[in-house]
XYZ file of C-alpha atoms in Angstrom:
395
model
C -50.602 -47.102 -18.083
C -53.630 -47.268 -15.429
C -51.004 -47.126 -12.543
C -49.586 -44.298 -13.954
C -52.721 -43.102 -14.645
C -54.065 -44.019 -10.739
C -50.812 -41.848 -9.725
C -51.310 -39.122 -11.725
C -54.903 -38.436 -10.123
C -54.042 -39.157 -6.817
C -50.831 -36.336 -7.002
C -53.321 -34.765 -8.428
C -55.573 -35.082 -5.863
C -52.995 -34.191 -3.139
C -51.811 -31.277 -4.736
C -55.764 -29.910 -4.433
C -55.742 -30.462 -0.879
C -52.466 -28.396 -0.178
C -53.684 -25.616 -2.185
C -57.166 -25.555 -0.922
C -55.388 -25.904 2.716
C -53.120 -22.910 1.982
C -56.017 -20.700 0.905
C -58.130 -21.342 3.666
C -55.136 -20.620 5.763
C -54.520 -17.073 4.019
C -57.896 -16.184 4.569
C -58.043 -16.954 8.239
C -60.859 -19.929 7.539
C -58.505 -23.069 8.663
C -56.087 -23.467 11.620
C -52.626 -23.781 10.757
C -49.820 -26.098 13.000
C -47.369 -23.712 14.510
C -43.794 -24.535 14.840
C -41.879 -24.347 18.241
C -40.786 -20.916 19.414
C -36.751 -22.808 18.625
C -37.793 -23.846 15.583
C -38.739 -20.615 13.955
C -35.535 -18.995 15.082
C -33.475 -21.694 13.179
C -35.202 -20.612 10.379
C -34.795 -17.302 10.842
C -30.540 -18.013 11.665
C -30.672 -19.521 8.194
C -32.090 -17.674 6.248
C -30.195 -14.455 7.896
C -27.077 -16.958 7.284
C -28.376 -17.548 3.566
C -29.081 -13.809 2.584
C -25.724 -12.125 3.976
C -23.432 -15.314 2.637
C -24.841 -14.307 -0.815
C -24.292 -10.408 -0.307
C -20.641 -11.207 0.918
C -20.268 -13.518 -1.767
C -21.607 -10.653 -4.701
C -19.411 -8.297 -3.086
C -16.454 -10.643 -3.010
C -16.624 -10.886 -6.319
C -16.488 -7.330 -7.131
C -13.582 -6.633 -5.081
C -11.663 -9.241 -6.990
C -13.049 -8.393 -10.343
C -14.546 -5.148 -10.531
C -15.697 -5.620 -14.362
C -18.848 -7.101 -14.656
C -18.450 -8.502 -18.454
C -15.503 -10.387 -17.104
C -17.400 -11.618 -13.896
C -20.759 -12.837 -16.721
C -17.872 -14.566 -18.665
C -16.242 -15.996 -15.846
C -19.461 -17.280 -14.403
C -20.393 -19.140 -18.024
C -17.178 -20.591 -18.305
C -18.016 -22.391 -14.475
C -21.770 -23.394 -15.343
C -20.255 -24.898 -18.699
C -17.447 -27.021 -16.580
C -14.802 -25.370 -18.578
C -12.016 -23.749 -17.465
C -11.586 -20.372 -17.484
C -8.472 -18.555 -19.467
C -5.894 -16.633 -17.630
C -6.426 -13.157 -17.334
C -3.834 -10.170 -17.638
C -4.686 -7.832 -14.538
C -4.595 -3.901 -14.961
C -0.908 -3.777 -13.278
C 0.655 -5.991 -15.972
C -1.392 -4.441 -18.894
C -0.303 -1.211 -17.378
C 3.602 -2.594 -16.686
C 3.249 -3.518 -20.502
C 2.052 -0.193 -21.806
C 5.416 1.433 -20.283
C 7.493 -1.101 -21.120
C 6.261 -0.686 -24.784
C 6.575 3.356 -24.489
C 10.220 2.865 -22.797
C 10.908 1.076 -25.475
C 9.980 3.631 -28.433
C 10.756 6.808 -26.117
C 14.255 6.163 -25.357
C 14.968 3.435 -23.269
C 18.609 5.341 -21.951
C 16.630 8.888 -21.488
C 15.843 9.131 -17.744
C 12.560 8.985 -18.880
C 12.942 5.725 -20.476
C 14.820 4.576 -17.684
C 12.259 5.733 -15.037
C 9.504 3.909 -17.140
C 11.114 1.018 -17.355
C 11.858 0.642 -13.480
C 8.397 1.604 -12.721
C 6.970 -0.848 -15.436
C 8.882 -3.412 -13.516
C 7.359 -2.763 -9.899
C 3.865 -2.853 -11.905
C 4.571 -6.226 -13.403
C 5.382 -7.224 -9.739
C 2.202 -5.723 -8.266
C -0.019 -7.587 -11.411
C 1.779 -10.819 -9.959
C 0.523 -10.095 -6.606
C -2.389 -9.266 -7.394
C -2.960 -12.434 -9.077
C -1.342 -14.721 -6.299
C -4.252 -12.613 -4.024
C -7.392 -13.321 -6.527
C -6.232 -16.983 -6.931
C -5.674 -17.665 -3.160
C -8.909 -15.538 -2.153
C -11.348 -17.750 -4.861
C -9.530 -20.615 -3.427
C -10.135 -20.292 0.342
C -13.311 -17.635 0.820
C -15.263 -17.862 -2.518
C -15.064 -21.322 -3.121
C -16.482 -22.533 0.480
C -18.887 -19.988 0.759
C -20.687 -20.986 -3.590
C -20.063 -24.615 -2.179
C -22.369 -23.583 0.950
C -25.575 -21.909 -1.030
C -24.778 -24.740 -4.440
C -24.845 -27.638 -1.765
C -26.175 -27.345 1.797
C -28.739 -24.265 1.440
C -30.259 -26.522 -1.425
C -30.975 -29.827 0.646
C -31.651 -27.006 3.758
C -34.446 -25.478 1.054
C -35.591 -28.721 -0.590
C -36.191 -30.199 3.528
C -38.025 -27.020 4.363
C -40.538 -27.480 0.764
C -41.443 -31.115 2.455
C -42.251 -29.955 6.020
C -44.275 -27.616 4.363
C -45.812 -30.250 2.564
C -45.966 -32.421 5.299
C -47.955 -29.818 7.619
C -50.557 -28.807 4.838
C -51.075 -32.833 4.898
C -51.304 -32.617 8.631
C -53.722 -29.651 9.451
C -55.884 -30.857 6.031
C -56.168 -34.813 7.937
C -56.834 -32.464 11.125
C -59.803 -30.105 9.206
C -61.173 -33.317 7.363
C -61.893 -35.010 10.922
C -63.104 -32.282 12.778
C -65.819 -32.312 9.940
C -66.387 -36.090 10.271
C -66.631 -35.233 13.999
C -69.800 -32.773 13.595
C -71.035 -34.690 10.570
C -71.140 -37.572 12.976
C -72.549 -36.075 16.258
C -75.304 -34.205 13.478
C -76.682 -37.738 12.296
C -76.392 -39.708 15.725
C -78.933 -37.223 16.847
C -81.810 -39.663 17.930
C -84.760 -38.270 15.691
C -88.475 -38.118 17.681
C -90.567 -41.072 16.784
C -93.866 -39.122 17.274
C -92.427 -36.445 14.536
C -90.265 -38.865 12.421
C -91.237 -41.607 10.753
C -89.668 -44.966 10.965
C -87.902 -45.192 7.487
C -85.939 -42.028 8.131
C -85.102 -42.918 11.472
C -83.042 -45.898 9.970
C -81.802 -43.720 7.395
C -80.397 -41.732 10.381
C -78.781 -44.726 11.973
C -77.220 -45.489 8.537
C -75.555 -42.304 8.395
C -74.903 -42.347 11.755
C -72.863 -45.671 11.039
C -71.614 -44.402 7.713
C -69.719 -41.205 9.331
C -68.337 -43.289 12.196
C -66.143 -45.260 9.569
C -65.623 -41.869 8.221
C -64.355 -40.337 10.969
C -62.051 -43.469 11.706
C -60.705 -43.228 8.402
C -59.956 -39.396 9.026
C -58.147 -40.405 12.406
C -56.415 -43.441 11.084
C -54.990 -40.727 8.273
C -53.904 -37.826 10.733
C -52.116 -40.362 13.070
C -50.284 -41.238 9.265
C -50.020 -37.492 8.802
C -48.803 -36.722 12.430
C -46.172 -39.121 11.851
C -44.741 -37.963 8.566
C -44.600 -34.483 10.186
C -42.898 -35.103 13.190
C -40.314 -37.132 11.366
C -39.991 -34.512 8.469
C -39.509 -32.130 10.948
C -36.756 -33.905 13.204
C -34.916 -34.259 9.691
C -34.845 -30.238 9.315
C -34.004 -29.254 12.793
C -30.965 -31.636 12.344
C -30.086 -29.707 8.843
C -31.093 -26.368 10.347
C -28.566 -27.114 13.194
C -25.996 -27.503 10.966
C -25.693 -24.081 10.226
C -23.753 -23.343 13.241
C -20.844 -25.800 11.862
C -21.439 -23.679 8.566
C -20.882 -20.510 10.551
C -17.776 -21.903 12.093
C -16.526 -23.326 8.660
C -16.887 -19.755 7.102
C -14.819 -18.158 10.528
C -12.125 -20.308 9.334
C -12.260 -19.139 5.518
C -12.849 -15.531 6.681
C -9.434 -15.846 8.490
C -7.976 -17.441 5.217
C -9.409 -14.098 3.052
C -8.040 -11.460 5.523
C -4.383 -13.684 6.052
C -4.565 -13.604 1.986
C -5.537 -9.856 1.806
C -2.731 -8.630 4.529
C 0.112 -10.889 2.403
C -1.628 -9.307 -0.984
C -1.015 -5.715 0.686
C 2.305 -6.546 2.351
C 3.685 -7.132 -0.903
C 1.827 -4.400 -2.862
C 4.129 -1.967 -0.005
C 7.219 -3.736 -0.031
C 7.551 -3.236 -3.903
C 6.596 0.289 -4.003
C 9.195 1.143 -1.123
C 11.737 -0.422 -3.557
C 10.509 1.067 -5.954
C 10.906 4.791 -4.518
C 14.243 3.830 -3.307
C 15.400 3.126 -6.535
C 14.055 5.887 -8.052
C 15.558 7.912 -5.307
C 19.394 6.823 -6.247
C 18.196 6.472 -9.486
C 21.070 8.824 -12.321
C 19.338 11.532 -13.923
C 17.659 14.762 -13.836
C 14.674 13.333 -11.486
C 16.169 14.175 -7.555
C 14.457 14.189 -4.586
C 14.027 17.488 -3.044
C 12.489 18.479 0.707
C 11.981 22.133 -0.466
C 8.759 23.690 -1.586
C 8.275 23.983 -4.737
C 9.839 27.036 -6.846
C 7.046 29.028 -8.499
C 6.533 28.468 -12.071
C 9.105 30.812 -14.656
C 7.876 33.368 -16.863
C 7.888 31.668 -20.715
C 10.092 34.492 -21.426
C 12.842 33.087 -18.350
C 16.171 31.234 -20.654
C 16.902 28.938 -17.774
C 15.130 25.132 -18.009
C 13.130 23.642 -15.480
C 14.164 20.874 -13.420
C 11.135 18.445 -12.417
C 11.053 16.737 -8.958
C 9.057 14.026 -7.311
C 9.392 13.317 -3.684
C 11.390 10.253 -2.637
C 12.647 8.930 0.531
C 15.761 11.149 1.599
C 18.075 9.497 2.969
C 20.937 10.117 6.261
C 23.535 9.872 3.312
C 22.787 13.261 1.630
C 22.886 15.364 4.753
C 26.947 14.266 4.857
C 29.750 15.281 1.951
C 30.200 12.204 -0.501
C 32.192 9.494 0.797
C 32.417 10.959 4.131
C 28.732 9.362 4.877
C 29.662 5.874 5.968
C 32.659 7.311 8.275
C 30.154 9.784 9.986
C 27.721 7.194 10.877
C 30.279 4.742 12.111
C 31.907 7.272 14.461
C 28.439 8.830 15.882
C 27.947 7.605 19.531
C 24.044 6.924 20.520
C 22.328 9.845 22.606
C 22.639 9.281 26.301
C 18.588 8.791 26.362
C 16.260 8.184 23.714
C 17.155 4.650 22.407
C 14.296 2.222 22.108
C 13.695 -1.434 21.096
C 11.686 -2.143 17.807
C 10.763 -5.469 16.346
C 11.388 -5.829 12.795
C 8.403 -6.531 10.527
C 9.990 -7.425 7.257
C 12.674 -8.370 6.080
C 14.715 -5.665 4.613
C 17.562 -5.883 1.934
C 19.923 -2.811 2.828
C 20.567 -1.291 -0.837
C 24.302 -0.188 0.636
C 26.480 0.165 2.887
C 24.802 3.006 4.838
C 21.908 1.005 5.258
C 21.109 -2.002 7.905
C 19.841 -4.841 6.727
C 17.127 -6.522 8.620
C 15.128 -10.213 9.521
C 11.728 -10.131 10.005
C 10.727 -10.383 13.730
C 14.192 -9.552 15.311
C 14.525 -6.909 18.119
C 17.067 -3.828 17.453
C 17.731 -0.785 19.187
C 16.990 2.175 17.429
C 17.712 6.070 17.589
C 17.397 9.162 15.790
C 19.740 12.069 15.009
C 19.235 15.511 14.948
C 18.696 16.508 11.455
C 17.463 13.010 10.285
C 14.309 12.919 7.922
C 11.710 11.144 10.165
C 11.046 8.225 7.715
C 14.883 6.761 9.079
C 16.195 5.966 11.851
C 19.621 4.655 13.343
C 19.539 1.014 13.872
C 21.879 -1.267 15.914
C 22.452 -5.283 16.355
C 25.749 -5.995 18.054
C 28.038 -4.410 16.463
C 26.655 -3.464 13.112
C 24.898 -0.156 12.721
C 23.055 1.353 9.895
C 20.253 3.547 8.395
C 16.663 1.460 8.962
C 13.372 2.885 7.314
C 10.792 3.706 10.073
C 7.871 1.755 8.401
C 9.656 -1.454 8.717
C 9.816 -1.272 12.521
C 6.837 -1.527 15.034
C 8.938 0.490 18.251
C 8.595 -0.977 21.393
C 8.633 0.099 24.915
């Protein structure tokens, strides 16, 4: 009980001297120990490190989950170590919604039909976008919590101590350069004509009293010095280490974006199916390239037709079944053919069409009259219809 007691005061005590060392210092009365010029800008890098990691980390978070009672729960269920329950994302709530209203509509009225094809290509975006959330967490999120959780904490917890450690130091330094004038003040050799003997060897008692003192003060600031200067070799070291930190979130900033083009990739590839097959898709929903007619009088007997747009294809600018023939038998302009490197891989959806391999070379061409989204495609001695957005053209 009396060591802990002993302990207590002399924290205590300690904790006095910091405070009344960083008072003095706020009011200009005591010098403070300045850091090296490379010293302060570490702390700067970090802390600029610290404060945009957590602003792209925020706004990570929104992006992925842009409804903040899901992002409190979700952040509960982590600080509890429990695992947090699958989510249905707005595409598959959505791709449910029309599946449902297919279902009680009319699933054979082209209405019906058309829901449940599009309710399909949501379901398959939903997917996606869950494959994208998981992978992002995974590779950007994760490193960068893992960064501000783990090293910014021992970075922060270093950085208390020095500061510790220096209100030790310049307190050891103001404590002897009192002991110093208290000292030099009492050794001053009083007159004997004007002083009296007994206070002249209360003088030399002093004097010899304030010399321990002030050996006492230096014996502590070499203590003090020491502490500091290894205290602050310790955070230089951690400090340092942010320019791993910065390369370690290059490398997950790579990851996000690689994650983000698949996510989007994916998100296109299933919408151009999607239009395609609503395109050749039976029913009273055609494409059309025409303006639009102006609205008939209510009084007008004839029904309207509606239209959306869809990808037209090189097929409907021939008679049925003569198509196929017609693009066999057309020879390539003279000029005008050019290379183009596939970019995905394309499943033709018939015989018109070209399949294609990601990242192989064809030669490509247009025909007069062709809608601009197609173009003719050839690889040895197969030729077909290729979409234009599949196809980076080369020189």
């Amino acid at each position: 009980m009396d060591f802990n007691m002993k302990k207590l005061a002399s924290d205590a005590g300690i904790f006095f001297t910091r405070a009344v060392q960083f008072t003095e210092e706020k009011f200009g009365q005591a010098e403070k120990t300045e850091l090296d010029a490379n010293f302060e800008n570490l702390l700067a890098r970090a802390d600029s490190t610290k404060n945009w990691t957590e602003r792209i980390l925020r706004q990570t978070e929104v992006l992925l989950q842009p409804n903040p009672s899901a992002r409190v729960e979700e952040f509960l269920y982590e600080k509890l170590d429990r695992k947090v329950p699958s989510r249905v994302t707005n595409g598959e709530l959505l791709a449910q919604y029309m599946a449902e209203a297919a279902s009680e509509l009319g699933p054979t009225t082209p209405y019906g039909q058309t829901l449940i094809q599009v309710s399909e290509a949501e379901k398959r975006l939903g997917a996606a976008e869950r494959d994208f959330i998981h992978a992002a967490s995974i590779s950007f999120l994760t490193p960068l919590r893992n960064f501000l959780e783990g090293d910014w904490k021992t970075i922060s917890k270093e950085r208390r101590l020095l500061q510790n450690r220096r209100l030790d130091l310049d307190a050891c330094k103001a404590r002897l350069k009192k002991a110093k004038a208290a000292e030099a003040k009492a050794t001053t050799v009083p007159d004997f004509q004007e002083t009296r003997p007994r206070n002249y060897i209360l003088s030399a008692s002093a004097s010899a009293l304030w010399n321990d003192e002030v050996d006492k003060a230096e014996q502590e600031l070499r203590v003090a010095q020491t502490e500091f200067d290894r205290q602050a070799e310790v955070t230089r070291l951690l400090l340092e280490g942010i320019s791993s930190t910065h390369v370690n979130h290059l490398r997950c900033l790579h990851e996000f974006v690689k994650s983000q083009t698949t996510y989007y990739a994916q998100c296109y590839r299933h919408m151009l199916d999607l239009q395609k097959q609503l395109g050749r898709f039976p029913g009273t929903f055609v494409g059309t390239t025409e303006p639009a007619a102006p609205p008939l009088s209510s009084s007008s007997p004839t029904n309207t037709v509606a239209t959306m747009p869809v990808v037209p294809s090189v097929a409907s600018m021939a008679p049925p079944g003569e198509a196929a023939l017609c693009l066999e038998e057309v020879a390539p302009p003279a000029s005008g053919t050019r290379k183009a490197r596939v970019l995905y891989d394309y499943e033709a959806a018939d015989s018109s069409e070209l399949a294609l391999l990601a990242d192989e070379l064809i030669t490509v061409y247009s025909l007069p009259g062709m809608d601009p989204d197609w173009l003719i495609g050839e690889r040895g001695n197969k030729k077909g219809k290729v979409p234009v957005t599949y196809l980076e053209l080369l020189s």
